[in-house]
mmCIF file of C-alpha atoms and ligand atoms in Angstrom:
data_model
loop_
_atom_site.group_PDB
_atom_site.id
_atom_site.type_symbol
_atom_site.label_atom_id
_atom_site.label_comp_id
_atom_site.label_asym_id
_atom_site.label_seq_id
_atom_site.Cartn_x
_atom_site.Cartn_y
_atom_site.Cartn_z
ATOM 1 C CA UNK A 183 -86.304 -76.689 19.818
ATOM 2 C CA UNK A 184 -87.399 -76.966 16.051
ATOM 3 C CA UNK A 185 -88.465 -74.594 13.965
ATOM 4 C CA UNK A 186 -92.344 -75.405 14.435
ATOM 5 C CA UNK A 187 -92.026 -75.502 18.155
ATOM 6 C CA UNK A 188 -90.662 -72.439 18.112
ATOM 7 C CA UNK A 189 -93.706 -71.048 16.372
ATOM 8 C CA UNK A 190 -96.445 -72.506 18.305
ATOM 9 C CA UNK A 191 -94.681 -71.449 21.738
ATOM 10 C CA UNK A 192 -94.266 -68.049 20.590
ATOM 11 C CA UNK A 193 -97.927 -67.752 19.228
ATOM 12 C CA UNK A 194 -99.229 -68.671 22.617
ATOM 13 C CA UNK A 195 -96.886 -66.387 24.186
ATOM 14 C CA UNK A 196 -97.663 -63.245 21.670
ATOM 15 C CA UNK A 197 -101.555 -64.458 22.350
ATOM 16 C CA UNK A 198 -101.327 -64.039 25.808
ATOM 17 C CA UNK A 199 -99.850 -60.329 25.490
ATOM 18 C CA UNK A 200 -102.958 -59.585 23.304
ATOM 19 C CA UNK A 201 -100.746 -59.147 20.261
ATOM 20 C CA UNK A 202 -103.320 -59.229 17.066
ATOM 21 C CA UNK A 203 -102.274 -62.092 14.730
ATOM 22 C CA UNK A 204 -99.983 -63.734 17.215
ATOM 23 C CA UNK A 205 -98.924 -66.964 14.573
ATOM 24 C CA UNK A 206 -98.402 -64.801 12.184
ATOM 25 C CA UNK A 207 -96.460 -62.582 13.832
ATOM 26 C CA UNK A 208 -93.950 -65.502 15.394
ATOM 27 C CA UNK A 209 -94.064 -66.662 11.807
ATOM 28 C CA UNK A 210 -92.306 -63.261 10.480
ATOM 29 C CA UNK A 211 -89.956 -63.064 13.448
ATOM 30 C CA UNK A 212 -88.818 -66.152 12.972
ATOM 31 C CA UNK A 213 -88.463 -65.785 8.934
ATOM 32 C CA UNK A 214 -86.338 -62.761 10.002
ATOM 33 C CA UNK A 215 -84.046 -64.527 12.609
ATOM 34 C CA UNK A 216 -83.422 -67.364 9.497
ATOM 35 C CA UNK A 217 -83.467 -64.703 6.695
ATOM 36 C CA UNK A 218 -85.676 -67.133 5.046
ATOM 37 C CA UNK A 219 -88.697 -65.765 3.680
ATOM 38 C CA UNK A 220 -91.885 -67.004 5.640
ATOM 39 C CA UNK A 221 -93.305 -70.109 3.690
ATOM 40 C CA UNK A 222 -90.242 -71.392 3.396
ATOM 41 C CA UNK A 223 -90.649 -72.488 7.453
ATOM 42 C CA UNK A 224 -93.481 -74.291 6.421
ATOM 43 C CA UNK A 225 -90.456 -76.778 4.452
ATOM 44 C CA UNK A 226 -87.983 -76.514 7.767
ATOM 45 C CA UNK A 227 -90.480 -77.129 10.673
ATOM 46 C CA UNK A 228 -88.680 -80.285 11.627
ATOM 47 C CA UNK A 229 -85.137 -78.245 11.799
ATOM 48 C CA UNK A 230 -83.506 -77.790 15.044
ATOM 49 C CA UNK A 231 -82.291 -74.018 15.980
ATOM 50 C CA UNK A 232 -79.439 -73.371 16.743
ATOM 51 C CA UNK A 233 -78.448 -72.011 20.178
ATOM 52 C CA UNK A 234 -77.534 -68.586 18.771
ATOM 53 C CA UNK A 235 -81.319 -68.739 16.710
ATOM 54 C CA UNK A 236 -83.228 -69.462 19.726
ATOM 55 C CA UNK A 237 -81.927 -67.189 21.485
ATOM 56 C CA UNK A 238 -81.946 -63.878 18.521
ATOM 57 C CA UNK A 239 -85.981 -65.015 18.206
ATOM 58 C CA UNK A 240 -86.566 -64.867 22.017
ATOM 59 C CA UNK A 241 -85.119 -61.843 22.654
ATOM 60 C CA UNK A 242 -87.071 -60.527 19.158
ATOM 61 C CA UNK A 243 -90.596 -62.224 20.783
ATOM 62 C CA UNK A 244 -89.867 -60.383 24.418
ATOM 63 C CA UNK A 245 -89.920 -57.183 22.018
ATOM 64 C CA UNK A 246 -93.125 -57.933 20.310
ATOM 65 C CA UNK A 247 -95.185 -59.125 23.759
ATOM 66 C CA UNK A 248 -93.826 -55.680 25.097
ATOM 67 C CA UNK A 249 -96.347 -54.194 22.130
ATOM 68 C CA UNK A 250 -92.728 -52.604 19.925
ATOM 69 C CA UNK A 251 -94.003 -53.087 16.496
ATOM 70 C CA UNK A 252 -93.010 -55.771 14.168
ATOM 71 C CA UNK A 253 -91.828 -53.155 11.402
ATOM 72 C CA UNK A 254 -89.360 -51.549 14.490
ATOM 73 C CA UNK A 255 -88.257 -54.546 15.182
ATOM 74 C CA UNK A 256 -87.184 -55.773 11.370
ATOM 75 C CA UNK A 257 -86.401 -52.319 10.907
ATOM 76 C CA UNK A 258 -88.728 -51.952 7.918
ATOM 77 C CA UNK A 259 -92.099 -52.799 6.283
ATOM 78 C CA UNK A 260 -93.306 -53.692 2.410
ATOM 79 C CA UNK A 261 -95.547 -50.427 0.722
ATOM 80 C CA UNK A 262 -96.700 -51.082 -2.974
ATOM 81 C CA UNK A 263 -94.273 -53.879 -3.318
ATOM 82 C CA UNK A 264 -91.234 -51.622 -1.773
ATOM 83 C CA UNK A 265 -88.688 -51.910 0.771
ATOM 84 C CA UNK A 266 -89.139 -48.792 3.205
ATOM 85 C CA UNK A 267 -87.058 -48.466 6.093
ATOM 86 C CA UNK A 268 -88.562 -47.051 9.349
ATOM 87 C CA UNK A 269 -87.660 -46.276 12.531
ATOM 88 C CA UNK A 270 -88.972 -44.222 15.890
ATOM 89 C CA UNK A 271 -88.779 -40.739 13.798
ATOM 90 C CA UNK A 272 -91.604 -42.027 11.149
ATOM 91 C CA UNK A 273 -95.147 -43.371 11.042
ATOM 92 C CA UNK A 274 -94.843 -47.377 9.872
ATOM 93 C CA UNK A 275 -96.810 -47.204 6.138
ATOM 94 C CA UNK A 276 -100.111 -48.736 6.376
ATOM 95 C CA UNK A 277 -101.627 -50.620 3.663
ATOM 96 C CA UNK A 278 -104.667 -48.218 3.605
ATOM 97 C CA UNK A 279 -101.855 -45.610 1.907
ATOM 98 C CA UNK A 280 -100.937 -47.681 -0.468
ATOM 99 C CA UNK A 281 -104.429 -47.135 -2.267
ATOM 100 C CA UNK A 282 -103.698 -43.447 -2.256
ATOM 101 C CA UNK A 283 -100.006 -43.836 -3.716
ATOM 102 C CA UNK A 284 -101.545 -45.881 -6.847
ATOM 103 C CA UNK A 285 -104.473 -43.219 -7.500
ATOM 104 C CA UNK A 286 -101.927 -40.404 -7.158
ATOM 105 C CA UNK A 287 -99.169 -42.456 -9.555
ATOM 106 C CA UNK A 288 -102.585 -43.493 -12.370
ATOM 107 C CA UNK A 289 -103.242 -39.956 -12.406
ATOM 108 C CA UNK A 290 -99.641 -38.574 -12.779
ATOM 109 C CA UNK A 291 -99.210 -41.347 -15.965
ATOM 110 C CA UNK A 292 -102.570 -40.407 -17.446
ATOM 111 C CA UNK A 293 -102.033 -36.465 -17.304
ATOM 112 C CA UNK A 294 -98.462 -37.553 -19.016
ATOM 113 C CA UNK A 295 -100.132 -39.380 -21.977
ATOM 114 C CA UNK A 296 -102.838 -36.754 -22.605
ATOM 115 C CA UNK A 297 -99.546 -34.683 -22.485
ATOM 116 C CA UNK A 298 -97.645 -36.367 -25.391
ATOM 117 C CA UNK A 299 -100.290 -36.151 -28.577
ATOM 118 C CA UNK A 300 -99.950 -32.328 -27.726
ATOM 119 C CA UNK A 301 -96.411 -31.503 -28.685
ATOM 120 C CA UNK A 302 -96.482 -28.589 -27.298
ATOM 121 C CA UNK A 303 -93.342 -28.992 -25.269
ATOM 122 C CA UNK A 304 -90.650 -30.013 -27.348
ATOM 123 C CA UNK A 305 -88.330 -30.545 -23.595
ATOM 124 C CA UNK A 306 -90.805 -33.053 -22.605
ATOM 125 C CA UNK A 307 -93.326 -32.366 -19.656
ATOM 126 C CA UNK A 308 -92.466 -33.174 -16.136
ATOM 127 C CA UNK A 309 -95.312 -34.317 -13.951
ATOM 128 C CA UNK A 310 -94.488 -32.676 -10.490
ATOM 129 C CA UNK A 311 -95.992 -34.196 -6.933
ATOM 130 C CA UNK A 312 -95.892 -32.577 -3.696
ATOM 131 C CA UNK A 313 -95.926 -34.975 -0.683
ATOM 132 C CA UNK A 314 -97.313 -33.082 2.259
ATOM 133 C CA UNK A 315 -96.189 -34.869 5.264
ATOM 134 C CA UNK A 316 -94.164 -37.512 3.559
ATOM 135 C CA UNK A 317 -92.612 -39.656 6.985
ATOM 136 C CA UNK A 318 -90.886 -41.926 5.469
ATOM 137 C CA UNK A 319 -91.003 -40.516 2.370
ATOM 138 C CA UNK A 320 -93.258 -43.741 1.356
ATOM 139 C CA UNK A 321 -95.746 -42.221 -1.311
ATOM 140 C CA UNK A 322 -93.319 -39.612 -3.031
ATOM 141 C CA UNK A 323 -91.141 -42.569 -3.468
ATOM 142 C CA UNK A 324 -93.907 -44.675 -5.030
ATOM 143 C CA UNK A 325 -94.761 -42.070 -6.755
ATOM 144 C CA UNK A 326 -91.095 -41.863 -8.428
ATOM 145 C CA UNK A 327 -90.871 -45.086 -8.832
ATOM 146 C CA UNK A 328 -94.006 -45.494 -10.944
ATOM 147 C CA UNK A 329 -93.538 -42.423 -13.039
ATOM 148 C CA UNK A 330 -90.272 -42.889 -14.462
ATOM 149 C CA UNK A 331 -89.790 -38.830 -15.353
ATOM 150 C CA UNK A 332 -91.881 -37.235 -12.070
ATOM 151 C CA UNK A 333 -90.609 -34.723 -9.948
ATOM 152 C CA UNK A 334 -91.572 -35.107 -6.540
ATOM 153 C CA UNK A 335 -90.998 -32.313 -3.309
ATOM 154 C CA UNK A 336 -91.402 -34.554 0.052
ATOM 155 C CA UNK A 337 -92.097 -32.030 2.756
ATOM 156 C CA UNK A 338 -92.032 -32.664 6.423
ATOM 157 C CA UNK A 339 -91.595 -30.836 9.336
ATOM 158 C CA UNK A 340 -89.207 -33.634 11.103
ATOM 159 C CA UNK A 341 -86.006 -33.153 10.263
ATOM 160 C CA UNK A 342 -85.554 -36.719 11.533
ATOM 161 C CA UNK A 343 -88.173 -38.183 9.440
ATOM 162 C CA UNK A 344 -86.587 -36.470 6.281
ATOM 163 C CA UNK A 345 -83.445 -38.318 7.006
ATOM 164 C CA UNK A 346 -85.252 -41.391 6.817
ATOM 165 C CA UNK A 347 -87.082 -40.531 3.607
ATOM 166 C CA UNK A 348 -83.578 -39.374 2.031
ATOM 167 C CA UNK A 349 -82.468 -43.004 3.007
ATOM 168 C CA UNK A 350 -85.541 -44.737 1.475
ATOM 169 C CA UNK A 351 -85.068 -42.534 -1.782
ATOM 170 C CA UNK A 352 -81.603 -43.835 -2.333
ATOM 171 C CA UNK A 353 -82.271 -47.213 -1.903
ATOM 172 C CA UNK A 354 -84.505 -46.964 -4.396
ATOM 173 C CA UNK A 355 -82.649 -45.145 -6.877
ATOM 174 C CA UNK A 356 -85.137 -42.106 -7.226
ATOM 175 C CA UNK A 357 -82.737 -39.706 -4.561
ATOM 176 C CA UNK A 358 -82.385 -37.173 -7.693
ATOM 177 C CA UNK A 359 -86.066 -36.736 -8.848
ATOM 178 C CA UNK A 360 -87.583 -36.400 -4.896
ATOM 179 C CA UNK A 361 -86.260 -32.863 -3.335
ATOM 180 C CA UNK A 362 -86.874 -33.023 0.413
ATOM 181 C CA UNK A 363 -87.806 -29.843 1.859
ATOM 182 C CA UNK A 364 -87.932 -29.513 5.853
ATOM 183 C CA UNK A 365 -90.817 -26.443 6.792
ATOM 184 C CA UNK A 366 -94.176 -26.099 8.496
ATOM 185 C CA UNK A 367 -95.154 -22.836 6.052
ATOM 186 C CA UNK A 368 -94.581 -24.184 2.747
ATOM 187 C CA UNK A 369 -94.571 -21.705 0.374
ATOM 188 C CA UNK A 370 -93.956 -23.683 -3.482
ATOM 189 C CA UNK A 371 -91.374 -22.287 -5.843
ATOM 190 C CA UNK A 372 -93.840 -23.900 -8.793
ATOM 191 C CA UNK A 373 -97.423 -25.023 -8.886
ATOM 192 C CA UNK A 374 -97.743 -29.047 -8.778
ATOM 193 C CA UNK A 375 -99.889 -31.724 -10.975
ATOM 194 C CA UNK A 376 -100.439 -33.554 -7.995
ATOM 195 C CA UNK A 377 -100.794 -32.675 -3.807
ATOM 196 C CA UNK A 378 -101.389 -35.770 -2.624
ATOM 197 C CA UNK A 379 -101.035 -36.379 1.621
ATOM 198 C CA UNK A 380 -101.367 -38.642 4.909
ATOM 199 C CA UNK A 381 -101.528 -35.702 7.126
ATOM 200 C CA UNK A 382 -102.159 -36.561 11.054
ATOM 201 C CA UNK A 383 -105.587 -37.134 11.786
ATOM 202 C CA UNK A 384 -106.330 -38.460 15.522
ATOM 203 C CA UNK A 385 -108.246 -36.159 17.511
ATOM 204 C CA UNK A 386 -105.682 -35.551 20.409
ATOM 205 C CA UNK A 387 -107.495 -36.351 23.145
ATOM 206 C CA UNK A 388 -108.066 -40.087 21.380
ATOM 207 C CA UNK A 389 -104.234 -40.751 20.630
ATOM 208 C CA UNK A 390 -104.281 -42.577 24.628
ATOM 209 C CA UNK A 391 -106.439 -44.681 23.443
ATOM 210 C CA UNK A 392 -104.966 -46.203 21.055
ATOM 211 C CA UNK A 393 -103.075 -49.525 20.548
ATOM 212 C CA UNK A 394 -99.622 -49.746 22.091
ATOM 213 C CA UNK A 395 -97.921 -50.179 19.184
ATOM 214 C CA UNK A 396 -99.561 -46.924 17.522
ATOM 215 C CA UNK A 397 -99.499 -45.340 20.665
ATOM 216 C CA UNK A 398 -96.550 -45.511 22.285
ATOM 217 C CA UNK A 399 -94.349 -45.970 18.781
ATOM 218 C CA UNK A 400 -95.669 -43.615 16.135
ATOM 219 C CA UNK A 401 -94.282 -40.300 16.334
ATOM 220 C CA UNK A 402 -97.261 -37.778 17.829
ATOM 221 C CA UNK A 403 -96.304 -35.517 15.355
ATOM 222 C CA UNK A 404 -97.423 -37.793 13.098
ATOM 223 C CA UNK A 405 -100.921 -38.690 14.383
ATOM 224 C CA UNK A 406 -102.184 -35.386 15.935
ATOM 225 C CA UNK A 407 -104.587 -33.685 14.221
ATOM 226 C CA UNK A 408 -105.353 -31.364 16.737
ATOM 227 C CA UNK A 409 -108.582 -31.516 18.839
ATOM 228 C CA UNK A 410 -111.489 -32.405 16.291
ATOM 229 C CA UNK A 411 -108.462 -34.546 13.776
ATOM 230 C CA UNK A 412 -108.844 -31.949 10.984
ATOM 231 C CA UNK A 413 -106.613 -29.285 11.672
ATOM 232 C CA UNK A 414 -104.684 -29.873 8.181
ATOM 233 C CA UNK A 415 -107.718 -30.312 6.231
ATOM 234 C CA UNK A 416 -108.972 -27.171 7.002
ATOM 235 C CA UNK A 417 -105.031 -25.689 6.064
ATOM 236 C CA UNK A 418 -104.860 -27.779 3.012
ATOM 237 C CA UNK A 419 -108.393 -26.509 1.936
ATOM 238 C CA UNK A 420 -107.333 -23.351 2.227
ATOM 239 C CA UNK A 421 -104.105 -23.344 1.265
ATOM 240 C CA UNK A 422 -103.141 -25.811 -1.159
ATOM 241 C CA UNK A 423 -105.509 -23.929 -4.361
ATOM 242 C CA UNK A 424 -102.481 -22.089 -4.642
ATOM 243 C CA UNK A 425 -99.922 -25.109 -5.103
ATOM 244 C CA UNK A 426 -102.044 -26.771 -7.713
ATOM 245 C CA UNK A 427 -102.054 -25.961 -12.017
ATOM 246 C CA UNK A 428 -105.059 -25.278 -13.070
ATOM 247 C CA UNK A 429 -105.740 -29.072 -14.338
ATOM 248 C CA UNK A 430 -104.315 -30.414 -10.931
ATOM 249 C CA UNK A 431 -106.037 -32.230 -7.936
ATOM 250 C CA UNK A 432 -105.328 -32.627 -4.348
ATOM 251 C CA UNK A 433 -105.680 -36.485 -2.639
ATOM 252 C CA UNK A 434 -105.957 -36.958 0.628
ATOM 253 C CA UNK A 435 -106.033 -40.047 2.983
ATOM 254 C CA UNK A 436 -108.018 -39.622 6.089
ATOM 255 C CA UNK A 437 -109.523 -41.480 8.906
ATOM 256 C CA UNK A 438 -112.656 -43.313 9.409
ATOM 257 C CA UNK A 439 -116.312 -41.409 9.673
ATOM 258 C CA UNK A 440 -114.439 -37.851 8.918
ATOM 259 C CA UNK A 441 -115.744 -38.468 5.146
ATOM 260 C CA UNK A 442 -118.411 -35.830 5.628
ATOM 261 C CA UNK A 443 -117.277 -33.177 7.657
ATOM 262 C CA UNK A 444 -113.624 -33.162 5.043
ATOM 263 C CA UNK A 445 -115.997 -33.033 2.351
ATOM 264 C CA UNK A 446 -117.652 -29.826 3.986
ATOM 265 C CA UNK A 447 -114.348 -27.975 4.523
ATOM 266 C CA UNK A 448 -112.905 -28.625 1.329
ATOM 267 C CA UNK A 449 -116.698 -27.214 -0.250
ATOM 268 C CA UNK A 450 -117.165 -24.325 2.027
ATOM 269 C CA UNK A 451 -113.337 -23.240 0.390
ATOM 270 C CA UNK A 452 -115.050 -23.419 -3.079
ATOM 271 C CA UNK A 453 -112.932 -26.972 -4.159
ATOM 272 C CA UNK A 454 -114.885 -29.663 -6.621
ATOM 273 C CA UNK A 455 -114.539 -32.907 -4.548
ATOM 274 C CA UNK A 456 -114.288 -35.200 -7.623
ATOM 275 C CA UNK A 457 -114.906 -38.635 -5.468
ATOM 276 C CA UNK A 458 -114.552 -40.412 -2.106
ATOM 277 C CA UNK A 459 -112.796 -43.735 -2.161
ATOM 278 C CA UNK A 460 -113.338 -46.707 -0.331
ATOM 279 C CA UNK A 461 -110.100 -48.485 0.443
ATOM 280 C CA UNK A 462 -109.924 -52.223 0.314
ATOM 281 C CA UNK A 463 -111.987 -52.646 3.795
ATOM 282 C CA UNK A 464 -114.858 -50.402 2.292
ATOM 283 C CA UNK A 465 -114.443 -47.735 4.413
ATOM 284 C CA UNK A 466 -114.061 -44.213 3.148
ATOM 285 C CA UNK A 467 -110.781 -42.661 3.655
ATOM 286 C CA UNK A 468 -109.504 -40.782 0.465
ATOM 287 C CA UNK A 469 -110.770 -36.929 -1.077
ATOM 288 C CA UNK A 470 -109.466 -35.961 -4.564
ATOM 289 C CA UNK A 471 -110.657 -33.268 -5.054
ATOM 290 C CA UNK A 472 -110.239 -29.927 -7.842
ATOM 291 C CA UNK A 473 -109.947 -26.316 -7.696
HETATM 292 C C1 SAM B 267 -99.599 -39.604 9.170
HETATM 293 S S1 SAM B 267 -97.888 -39.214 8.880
HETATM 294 C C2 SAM B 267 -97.755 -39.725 7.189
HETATM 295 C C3 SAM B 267 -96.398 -40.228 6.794
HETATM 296 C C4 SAM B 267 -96.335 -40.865 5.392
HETATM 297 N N1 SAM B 267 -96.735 -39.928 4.377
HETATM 298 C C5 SAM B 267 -97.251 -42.077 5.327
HETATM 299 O O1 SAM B 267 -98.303 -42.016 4.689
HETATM 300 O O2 SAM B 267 -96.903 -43.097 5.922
HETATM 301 C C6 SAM B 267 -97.954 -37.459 8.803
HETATM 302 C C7 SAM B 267 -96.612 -36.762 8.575
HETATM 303 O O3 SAM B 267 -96.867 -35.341 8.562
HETATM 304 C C8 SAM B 267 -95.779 -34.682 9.171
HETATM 305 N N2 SAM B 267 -96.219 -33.347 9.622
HETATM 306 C C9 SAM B 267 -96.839 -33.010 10.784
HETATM 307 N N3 SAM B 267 -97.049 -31.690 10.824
HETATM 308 C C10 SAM B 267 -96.570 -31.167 9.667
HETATM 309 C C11 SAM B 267 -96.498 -29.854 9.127
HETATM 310 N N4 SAM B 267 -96.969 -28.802 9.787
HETATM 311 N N5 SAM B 267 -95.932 -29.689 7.909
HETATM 312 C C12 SAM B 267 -95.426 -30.756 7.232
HETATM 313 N N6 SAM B 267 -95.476 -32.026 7.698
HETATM 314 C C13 SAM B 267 -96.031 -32.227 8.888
HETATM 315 C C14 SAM B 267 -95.377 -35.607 10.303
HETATM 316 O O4 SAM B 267 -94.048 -35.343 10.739
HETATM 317 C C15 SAM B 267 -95.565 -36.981 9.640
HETATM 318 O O5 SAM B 267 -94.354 -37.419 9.050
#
């Protein structure tokens, strides 16, 4: 079998499981089998597999038709250009997050240069982050990454999630700025520049419905957001005032049509909601917000 026929009998396979994007998705599984990156198939389709390829990519296609996530399957995904490992224990990053990593790293580097001109702290001045639910620790690594002198505290209450965070963090070199913290009544030691979070969000009683892959693969703990979504809304509105410095602000990812009524709780607990982004669908899903 060559490398093209490979493709287009997986694709129709994948497409007959209702997999979304079922080319594509034969396309990366393959590219992972070869270690090649994808386009470069497009300069091998003639090549025959091998024996031991053919049958490493069927047994990875049988996965995907059974609805196990790409990202489980290649044992990571790419968020804001990084390598993040995953596995059963974490959500898989979405790309909607990565929109709330770069407003939350833009606002950490600006509050450092309106810092500088001051000189009123001969040490230097630390921008600090808290990550509120931080899975696989993707945005307080971003974070890290992109502000060369933060200090970030990744809090979870998944013990198994923080190992894969601590993981993620020392691939990418940042392991001594991001201090992992395991609790579910966080109580901070110092106020933060930044609380930025992907808390869970899907109204229990809709987490059936969802897709297979979300479903049946995504921790619950991660997706629950108790019975209207907005249990941690309403806790972050009330709690997180006291985490923040005075010039701080809070950003927080959420899901789609909950714009309004997050707006209302984080009002109603006397916060400034600053703006409501779009991400790159146009559909609102981030708060930042002021005490
Ligand atoms: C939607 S996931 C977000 C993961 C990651 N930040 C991201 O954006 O991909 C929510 C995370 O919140 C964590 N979580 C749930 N309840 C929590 C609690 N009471 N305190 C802290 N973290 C919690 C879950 O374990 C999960 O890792």
């Amino acid at each position: 079998m060559t490398v093209l026929e490979g493709i287009q009998k997986s694709a129709e396979f994948l497409g007959k499981k209702s997999v979304e994007s079922p080319r594509l998705q034969a396309e990366l599984l393959l590219a992972h089998v070869l270690k090649l990156p994808r386009m470069k198939l497009y300069l091998n389709f003639e090549r025959a597999l091998t024996d031991a390829e053919t049958n490493s990519f069927r047994e990875l296609v049988k996965r995907r038709a059974q609805r196990e996530p790409l990202q489980h399957i290649i044992g990571s995904t790419s968020f804001c250009g990084l390598e993040i490992a995953v596995n059963r224990s974490v959500l898989v990053p979405r790309p909607e997050t990565e929109l709330l990593a770069e407003l939350g790293w833009q606002f950490l580097l600006e509050s450092t240069l309106q810092c500088v001109p001051a000189r009123e702290q001969p040490e230097g001045w630390t921008p600090t982050a808290l990550d509120f639910g931080t899975g696989s620790g993707c945005i307080a690594i971003a974070l890290a990454v992109k502000v060369p002198d933060a200090r970030i505290v990744a809090l979870d209450v998944s013990p198994e999630a923080l190992e894969m965070a601590k993981q993620n963090a020392a691939r990418h070199n940042v392991a001594n700025r991001v201090d992992f913290l395991q609790s579910n009544d966080f109580q901070p030691q110092s106020l933060f520049d930044l609380v930025v979070s992907n808390p869970p969000y899907i109204p229990s009683a809709e987490i059936e419905t969802l897709e297979p892959e979300v479903r049946d693969y995504d921790p619950r703990g991660a997706l629950d957001g108790g019975a209207d979504g907005l249990d941690f809304y309403r806790r972050l509105a009330g709690e997180a005032r006291g985490w923040l410095k005075p010039s701080g602000k809070i950003m927080l990812e959420f899901g789609e049509g909950q714009a309004d009524s997050i707006r209302g709780i984080f009002e109603t607990e006397n916060w400034i909601v600053e703006a409501i982004r779009e991400d790159y669908t146009h559909r609102q899903r981030i708060l930042i917000a002021t005490i």
